[in-house]
Amino acid sequence: MVADPSDAGQTGMTLMELRAVWGPSSLLAVAVGALIQDERGRVLLQRRGDDGLWSEPGGALDPGEDFLTGARRELIEETGLVCPDLHLMSLPDALQSGPELFHRYPNGHESYIVGMRAQGTLPASALNHAAPDDSGETLELRWFPLDDLPPLSNNANRLSMNVLRARVGLPPVPLTPWPAPPPLGEHLLKLRRKVGPRPLFSPGANVLVTDEHNRLLLLRHAGTGRWTLPGGGLEPGESFEACARRELLEETGLRAKRLEPLEMFAGPRYRFTYPHGDVVDNVSVLYRAHGVTGTLTPQDSEVLAAGWFGAGALPDGTELNGELIRVNVDLWKTLGP
């Protein structure tokens, strides 16, 4: 989904601005981690200023920012280093989401981290030129072997290290326990009541569902009157895949035996304005459904109609629900049956 030209001057809310109106209770924190390794396979970690423990460089995205831009910015801020080959990991290793990514900071703020991981390489000697900014976020930088890691700050860091450890045959670092996530409860709507129409990150997932004739399922959205894919927004503690499964079932009555993650979509291109004026910066994983079962039963409250469309009979781009859905549908057209 893309912003209307009139949205260009609207400023999104940073995580700290949201905190000012939301308080310390759980928020979805859209974030990126940068996994940098040297020529010996050691990983670059920072000792954090807030808890004194260790983590990969990274942090929350700025409003309208894409993940790779955010990873480069965070790396410079927290280390002073530039990594020429920094790139996003492939899915599913790149994805961060789920109840285990709960984190309570020393100041009491609670977050569920959702987002992506980037990776790159630097020579060990690069650390001689490190120059973190003066924010106090970074107390120390050091290279660590994957089989001799220091105390890590939270499960997001442990899971990142486990992605790297699995590649070299090391067992996973155990995760620390996490609380039961809050009940599902229209998280974004509750934020809206606090902040009004200003742009907010909207993490979520969409699903490509096809029938035996390789026709794509589209739903006419009750709020916009345009065609969209089954999908919707994450709730705190929910994984991208769990969100995709829940939204698929709620909106269509269908279930998928397997959901294949295809691509993450994020950045200013996917800003969307609803007819009532609310603006979202979409952060969306596109899944392809396999082994679909059930009877198509469109959700009364959100879906005006449902239809199966072949590649040559799709609605016009202006009839699709914004740039995100247009790009998702274009990607589907490149896939084989």
C-alpha positions as MATLAB code, in Angstrom:
seq = 'MVADPSDAGQTGMTLMELRAVWGPSSLLAVAVGALIQDERGRVLLQRRGDDGLWSEPGGALDPGEDFLTGARRELIEETGLVCPDLHLMSLPDALQSGPELFHRYPNGHESYIVGMRAQGTLPASALNHAAPDDSGETLELRWFPLDDLPPLSNNANRLSMNVLRARVGLPPVPLTPWPAPPPLGEHLLKLRRKVGPRPLFSPGANVLVTDEHNRLLLLRHAGTGRWTLPGGGLEPGESFEACARRELLEETGLRAKRLEPLEMFAGPRYRFTYPHGDVVDNVSVLYRAHGVTGTLTPQDSEVLAAGWFGAGALPDGTELNGELIRVNVDLWKTLGP';
ca = [
       0.000    0.000    0.000;
       1.327    3.415   -0.849;
       0.846    6.850    0.591;
      -1.333    9.381   -1.123;
       0.637   12.487   -2.161;
      -1.100   14.404    0.615;
       0.547   12.127    3.178;
       4.066   13.238    2.298;
       4.225   15.769    5.128;
       2.768   13.518    7.818;
       5.286   12.490   10.434;
       5.199    9.007   11.915;
       5.627    8.355   15.612;
       8.864    6.987   17.030;
       8.750    4.269   19.672;
       9.625    6.778   22.392;
       6.825    9.116   21.265;
       4.404    6.208   21.495;
       5.692    5.460   24.997;
       4.859    8.982   26.072;
       1.158    8.387   25.387;
       0.938    4.605   25.893;
       2.972    4.097   29.041;
       5.149    1.074   29.873;
       2.774   -1.739   28.860;
       3.442   -3.945   25.855;
       4.031   -2.452   22.413;
       5.063   -4.033   19.136;
       8.591   -2.756   18.500;
       9.482   -2.937   14.795;
      13.236   -3.468   14.894;
      16.247   -4.802   13.021;
      19.393   -6.555   14.204;
      22.759   -6.443   12.395;
      24.762   -9.688   12.595;
      28.349   -8.832   11.651;
      31.037  -11.520   11.483;
      34.783  -11.305   10.940;
      37.079  -13.507    8.862;
      37.187  -16.077   11.678;
      33.410  -16.291   11.970;
      33.301  -14.365   15.234;
      30.274  -12.145   15.798;
      30.376   -8.472   16.745;
      28.513   -7.717   19.975;
      27.976   -4.556   21.983;
      27.706   -4.307   25.753;
      24.548   -2.326   26.312;
      24.264    0.776   28.418;
      20.842   -0.092   29.829;
      21.482   -3.532   31.354;
      25.230   -4.122   30.913;
      24.596   -7.293   28.894;
      25.501   -8.078   25.301;
      23.555   -7.850   22.052;
      24.048   -7.490   18.324;
      23.888   -3.886   17.069;
      20.352   -2.905   16.147;
      17.209   -1.212   17.285;
      13.817    0.195   16.402;
      13.110    1.517   12.917;
      12.430    5.203   12.438;
       9.011    6.063   10.961;
       8.838    5.229    7.273;
      12.233    3.481    7.316;
      12.920    0.147    5.635;
      14.860   -2.597    7.397;
      18.165   -2.344    5.544;
      18.300    1.433    5.964;
      17.548    0.962    9.648;
      20.269   -1.675   10.015;
      22.876    0.612    8.421;
      21.826    3.540   10.622;
      21.857    1.506   13.835;
      25.255    0.025   12.989;
      26.744    3.484   12.510;
      25.118    4.885   15.653;
      26.117    1.997   17.917;
      29.548    1.159   16.462;
      30.610    3.956   14.096;
      31.210    1.291   11.434;
      29.993    0.919    7.859;
      29.561   -2.607    6.491;
      29.664   -2.538    2.657;
      28.086   -5.974    2.207;
      25.336   -5.580    4.807;
      22.156   -7.206    3.498;
      18.926   -8.664    4.820;
      18.922  -12.367    5.594;
      16.693  -14.611    3.552;
      13.407  -15.820    4.974;
      12.672  -17.486    7.345;
      16.002  -16.807    9.132;
      15.464  -13.065    8.773;
      12.146  -12.925   10.606;
      11.746  -11.917   14.232;
       8.350  -12.334   15.890;
       6.503  -14.376   18.474;
       5.816  -14.556   22.220;
       9.408  -15.498   23.063;
      10.516  -12.047   21.839;
       8.984  -10.325   24.848;
      11.441   -8.015   26.592;
      11.091   -5.897   29.718;
      13.696   -3.138   29.806;
      15.297   -1.959   33.059;
      13.018    1.108   33.032;
       9.954   -1.179   33.011;
       8.952   -0.687   29.373;
       7.629   -3.881   27.772;
       7.955   -4.747   24.095;
       7.429   -7.596   21.684;
      10.185   -7.295   19.088;
       9.077   -7.897   15.491;
      11.140   -7.390   12.381;
      14.151   -8.695   10.516;
      17.832   -9.557   10.755;
      20.578   -8.246    8.498;
      24.029   -9.753    8.121;
      27.430   -8.740    6.799;
      31.179   -9.143    7.233;
      33.992   -6.902    8.400;
      37.665   -7.642    9.099;
      38.561   -8.010   12.753;
      40.741   -4.918   12.430;
      37.656   -2.783   11.749;
      37.081   -2.659   15.493;
      40.200   -0.468   15.798;
      38.202    2.281   14.072;
      34.933    1.832   15.954;
      33.408    5.037   17.276;
      29.941    4.642   18.845;
      27.893    7.811   19.225;
      27.624    9.576   22.594;
      24.126    8.287   23.466;
      25.484    5.797   26.010;
      23.835    2.819   24.284;
      27.194    1.121   23.679;
      29.622    0.593   26.556;
      31.976   -1.786   24.769;
      32.402   -3.625   21.454;
      34.051   -7.008   21.053;
      34.291   -9.997   18.706;
      33.045  -13.294   20.187;
      33.335  -16.886   18.906;
      29.906  -18.428   18.415;
      30.824  -21.246   20.809;
      31.875  -18.832   23.572;
      29.222  -16.135   23.828;
      28.863  -13.699   26.750;
      25.641  -13.166   28.756;
      23.074  -11.971   26.232;
      20.534   -9.241   26.885;
      17.303  -10.896   25.712;
      15.758  -13.648   23.625;
      15.955  -11.610   20.437;
      19.737  -11.759   20.755;
      19.707  -15.441   21.693;
      17.596  -16.300   18.665;
      19.895  -14.278   16.400;
      22.914  -16.115   17.748;
      21.070  -19.411   17.234;
      20.588  -18.618   13.544;
      24.358  -18.232   13.218;
      25.158  -21.208   15.466;
      22.891  -23.533   13.469;
      24.862  -22.747   10.333;
      28.046  -24.144   11.870;
      26.428  -27.090   13.643;
      26.333  -25.641   17.175;
      23.381  -26.322   19.504;
      21.001  -23.458   20.267;
      21.492  -21.135   23.195;
      18.590  -21.779   25.626;
      15.932  -19.088   25.759;
      14.766  -17.502   28.984;
      11.092  -17.944   29.980;
       8.565  -15.400   28.788;
       5.103  -14.465   30.069;
       1.865  -15.461   28.384;
       1.035  -12.810   25.760;
      -1.959  -10.556   26.310;
      -5.274  -11.662   24.798;
      -6.048  -10.592   21.258;
      -7.558   -7.148   21.444;
      -7.310   -4.809   18.434;
      -3.909   -3.439   19.461;
      -3.605   -0.948   16.583;
      -7.109    0.393   17.209;
      -6.229    1.042   20.851;
      -3.081    2.903   19.784;
      -5.187    4.986   17.400;
      -7.317    6.220   20.264;
      -4.136    7.622   21.798;
      -2.383    9.095   18.763;
      -5.033    9.948   16.161;
      -4.417    9.472   12.418;
      -0.624    9.946   12.398;
       1.391    7.216   10.629;
       1.970    4.125   12.738;
       3.901    0.973   11.926;
       1.453   -1.828   11.167;
       3.212   -5.220   11.273;
       1.190   -8.025    9.745;
       0.876  -10.705    7.103;
      -0.982  -11.459    3.870;
      -1.683  -14.857    2.313;
      -1.763  -16.076   -1.285;
      -4.464  -18.747   -1.631;
      -5.094  -20.457   -4.985;
      -7.650  -23.045   -6.098;
      -7.238  -26.132   -8.288;
      -7.310  -23.893  -11.385;
      -4.469  -21.726  -10.014;
      -6.827  -18.811   -9.479;
      -6.001  -16.342   -6.726;
      -8.422  -15.617   -3.896;
      -9.169  -11.923   -3.400;
     -11.515  -10.286   -0.902;
     -13.358   -6.994   -1.331;
     -12.504   -5.026    1.804;
     -15.495   -3.518    3.602;
     -13.517   -0.480    4.747;
     -12.151    0.559    1.351;
     -14.375   -1.213   -1.184;
     -11.269   -2.472   -2.979;
      -9.854   -5.946   -3.501;
      -7.249   -7.280   -1.099;
      -5.658  -10.519    0.077;
      -6.569  -12.424    3.225;
      -4.448  -10.913    5.965;
      -4.181   -8.338    8.696;
      -2.196   -6.974   11.609;
      -0.205   -8.648   14.377;
      -1.244   -8.571   17.989;
       1.436   -8.333   20.725;
       3.088  -11.717   21.219;
       1.861  -13.082   17.888;
       4.238  -14.374   15.215;
       3.910  -13.371   11.586;
       2.866  -16.926   10.708;
       0.338  -17.134   13.538;
      -1.125  -13.831   12.361;
      -1.404  -15.146    8.800;
      -3.174  -18.308    9.996;
      -5.561  -16.389   12.250;
      -6.490  -13.821    9.610;
      -6.930  -16.485    6.935;
      -9.355  -18.384    9.137;
     -11.249  -15.298   10.357;
     -11.689  -13.734    6.936;
     -12.265  -16.842    4.793;
     -12.966  -19.872    7.023;
      -9.967  -21.609    5.385;
      -6.925  -23.299    6.935;
      -3.525  -24.027    5.431;
      -1.438  -27.094    6.202;
       1.716  -25.097    5.495;
       2.465  -21.413    5.023;
       5.561  -20.606    2.969;
       7.096  -17.171    3.701;
       7.968  -15.466    0.429;
       9.030  -11.903    1.173;
       8.893   -9.067    3.680;
       7.554   -5.715    2.480;
       8.405   -2.546    4.407;
       9.401    1.044    3.802;
       7.869    4.323    2.614;
       6.526    2.734   -0.571;
       3.997    0.791    1.505;
       2.464    3.648    3.477;
      -1.327    3.568    3.173;
      -4.098    6.004    4.029;
      -7.531    4.638    4.902;
     -10.656    6.471    3.742;
     -11.211    7.801    7.280;
      -7.707    9.329    7.310;
      -5.671    6.929    9.455;
      -2.185    6.309    8.039;
      -0.134    3.128    8.435;
       3.394    2.157    7.445;
       2.913   -1.485    6.499;
       5.471   -4.070    7.606;
       4.086   -7.185    5.996;
       5.201  -10.749    5.346;
       3.639  -12.427    2.319;
       2.897  -16.146    2.691;
       1.878  -18.758    0.147;
      -0.683  -21.237    1.435;
      -0.257  -24.961    0.774;
      -2.744  -27.724    1.569;
      -5.747  -25.430    1.986;
      -8.860  -26.978    3.525;
     -12.282  -25.757    4.578;
     -15.244  -24.023    2.970;
     -14.825  -20.449    1.794;
     -16.929  -18.374    4.197;
     -16.183  -14.639    3.909;
     -16.227  -12.708    7.186;
     -19.409  -10.622    7.381;
     -17.917   -7.637    9.177;
     -14.832   -7.067    7.005;
     -15.470   -8.710    3.613;
     -18.044   -7.512    1.085;
     -17.295  -10.232   -1.483;
     -14.807  -12.959   -2.344;
     -13.645  -14.060   -5.761;
     -11.189  -16.339   -7.558;
      -9.135  -14.626  -10.262;
      -6.867  -16.035  -12.937;
      -3.682  -14.163  -13.842;
      -5.352  -12.710  -16.928;
      -8.555  -11.651  -15.206;
      -7.325   -9.795  -12.126;
      -8.915   -6.515  -11.056;
      -7.285   -3.387  -12.392;
      -4.489   -2.018  -10.212;
      -6.686    0.872   -9.113;
      -9.211   -1.649   -7.806;
      -6.607   -3.270   -5.551;
      -6.190   -2.068   -1.987;
      -3.010   -0.033   -2.351;
       0.601   -0.568   -3.355;
       1.274   -3.418   -0.942;
      -1.509   -5.536   -2.435;
      -0.524   -4.583   -5.989;
       3.054   -5.708   -5.370;
       1.894   -8.880   -3.602;
      -0.334   -9.779   -6.550;
       2.446   -9.010   -9.029;
       4.730  -11.388   -7.134;
       2.038  -14.091   -7.283;
       1.936  -13.763  -11.081;
       5.636  -14.714  -11.216;
       5.089  -17.949   -9.231;
       4.421  -21.279  -10.825;
       1.374  -23.387   -9.908;
];
